[in-house]
Amino acid sequence: MEINGKWYYFNPIPDGTKGILYANRRTPDGWFVTEDGNRYGKSR
């Protein structure tokens, strides 16, 4: 999801954590997100 020109990844899976912001790790589709959840760099 793009917010104010930055991309963020929220968990889409309805497993009790749906909607939680990914932070400081890789998303399931291979992007790295910073500690504030902003997508950083290139995928994979």
PDB file of C-alpha atoms in Angstrom:
ATOM      1  CA  MET A   1       0.000   0.000   0.000  1.00  0.00           C
ATOM      2  CA  GLU A   2       1.362   3.422  -0.904  1.00  0.00           C
ATOM      3  CA  ILE A   3       1.011   6.115   1.771  1.00  0.00           C
ATOM      4  CA  ASN A   4       2.439   9.617   1.198  1.00  0.00           C
ATOM      5  CA  GLY A   5       4.782   8.380  -1.529  1.00  0.00           C
ATOM      6  CA  LYS A   6       6.191   5.460   0.489  1.00  0.00           C
ATOM      7  CA  TRP A   7       5.284   1.783   0.135  1.00  0.00           C
ATOM      8  CA  TYR A   8       4.240  -0.333   3.127  1.00  0.00           C
ATOM      9  CA  TYR A   9       3.308  -4.014   3.421  1.00  0.00           C
ATOM     10  CA  PHE A  10       0.438  -5.166   5.633  1.00  0.00           C
ATOM     11  CA  ASN A  11      -0.197  -8.851   6.262  1.00  0.00           C
ATOM     12  CA  PRO A  12      -3.106  -9.925   4.023  1.00  0.00           C
ATOM     13  CA  ILE A  13      -3.557 -13.383   5.598  1.00  0.00           C
ATOM     14  CA  PRO A  14      -6.592 -13.847   7.893  1.00  0.00           C
ATOM     15  CA  ASP A  15      -4.686 -15.797  10.548  1.00  0.00           C
ATOM     16  CA  GLY A  16      -5.179 -13.454  13.492  1.00  0.00           C
ATOM     17  CA  THR A  17      -2.404 -11.138  12.261  1.00  0.00           C
ATOM     18  CA  LYS A  18      -4.190  -9.716   9.209  1.00  0.00           C
ATOM     19  CA  GLY A  19      -3.476  -6.024   8.720  1.00  0.00           C
ATOM     20  CA  ILE A  20      -0.335  -5.968  10.870  1.00  0.00           C
ATOM     21  CA  LEU A  21       2.506  -3.913   9.384  1.00  0.00           C
ATOM     22  CA  TYR A  22       5.618  -5.848   8.399  1.00  0.00           C
ATOM     23  CA  ALA A  23       8.723  -4.170   9.886  1.00  0.00           C
ATOM     24  CA  ASN A  24      12.475  -4.796   9.720  1.00  0.00           C
ATOM     25  CA  ARG A  25      12.226  -8.009   7.680  1.00  0.00           C
ATOM     26  CA  ARG A  26      11.404  -9.461   4.276  1.00  0.00           C
ATOM     27  CA  THR A  27       7.834  -9.644   3.092  1.00  0.00           C
ATOM     28  CA  PRO A  28       6.459 -12.890   1.623  1.00  0.00           C
ATOM     29  CA  ASP A  29       6.935 -11.476  -1.894  1.00  0.00           C
ATOM     30  CA  GLY A  30      10.633 -10.745  -1.276  1.00  0.00           C
ATOM     31  CA  TRP A  31      10.816  -7.036  -0.431  1.00  0.00           C
ATOM     32  CA  PHE A  32      12.784  -5.807   2.582  1.00  0.00           C
ATOM     33  CA  VAL A  33      11.005  -3.315   4.828  1.00  0.00           C
ATOM     34  CA  THR A  34      12.709  -1.028   7.351  1.00  0.00           C
ATOM     35  CA  GLU A  35      11.932  -0.682  11.067  1.00  0.00           C
ATOM     36  CA  ASP A  36       9.194   1.837  10.260  1.00  0.00           C
ATOM     37  CA  GLY A  37       7.687  -0.536   7.691  1.00  0.00           C
ATOM     38  CA  ASN A  38       8.785   1.413   4.609  1.00  0.00           C
ATOM     39  CA  ARG A  39       9.731  -0.772   1.640  1.00  0.00           C
ATOM     40  CA  TYR A  40      13.448  -0.459   0.945  1.00  0.00           C
ATOM     41  CA  GLY A  41      15.562  -1.432  -2.035  1.00  0.00           C
ATOM     42  CA  LYS A  42      14.831  -4.095  -4.587  1.00  0.00           C
ATOM     43  CA  SER A  43      12.891  -7.297  -4.291  1.00  0.00           C
ATOM     44  CA  ARG A  44      14.671 -10.577  -3.746  1.00  0.00           C
TER      45      ARG A  44
END
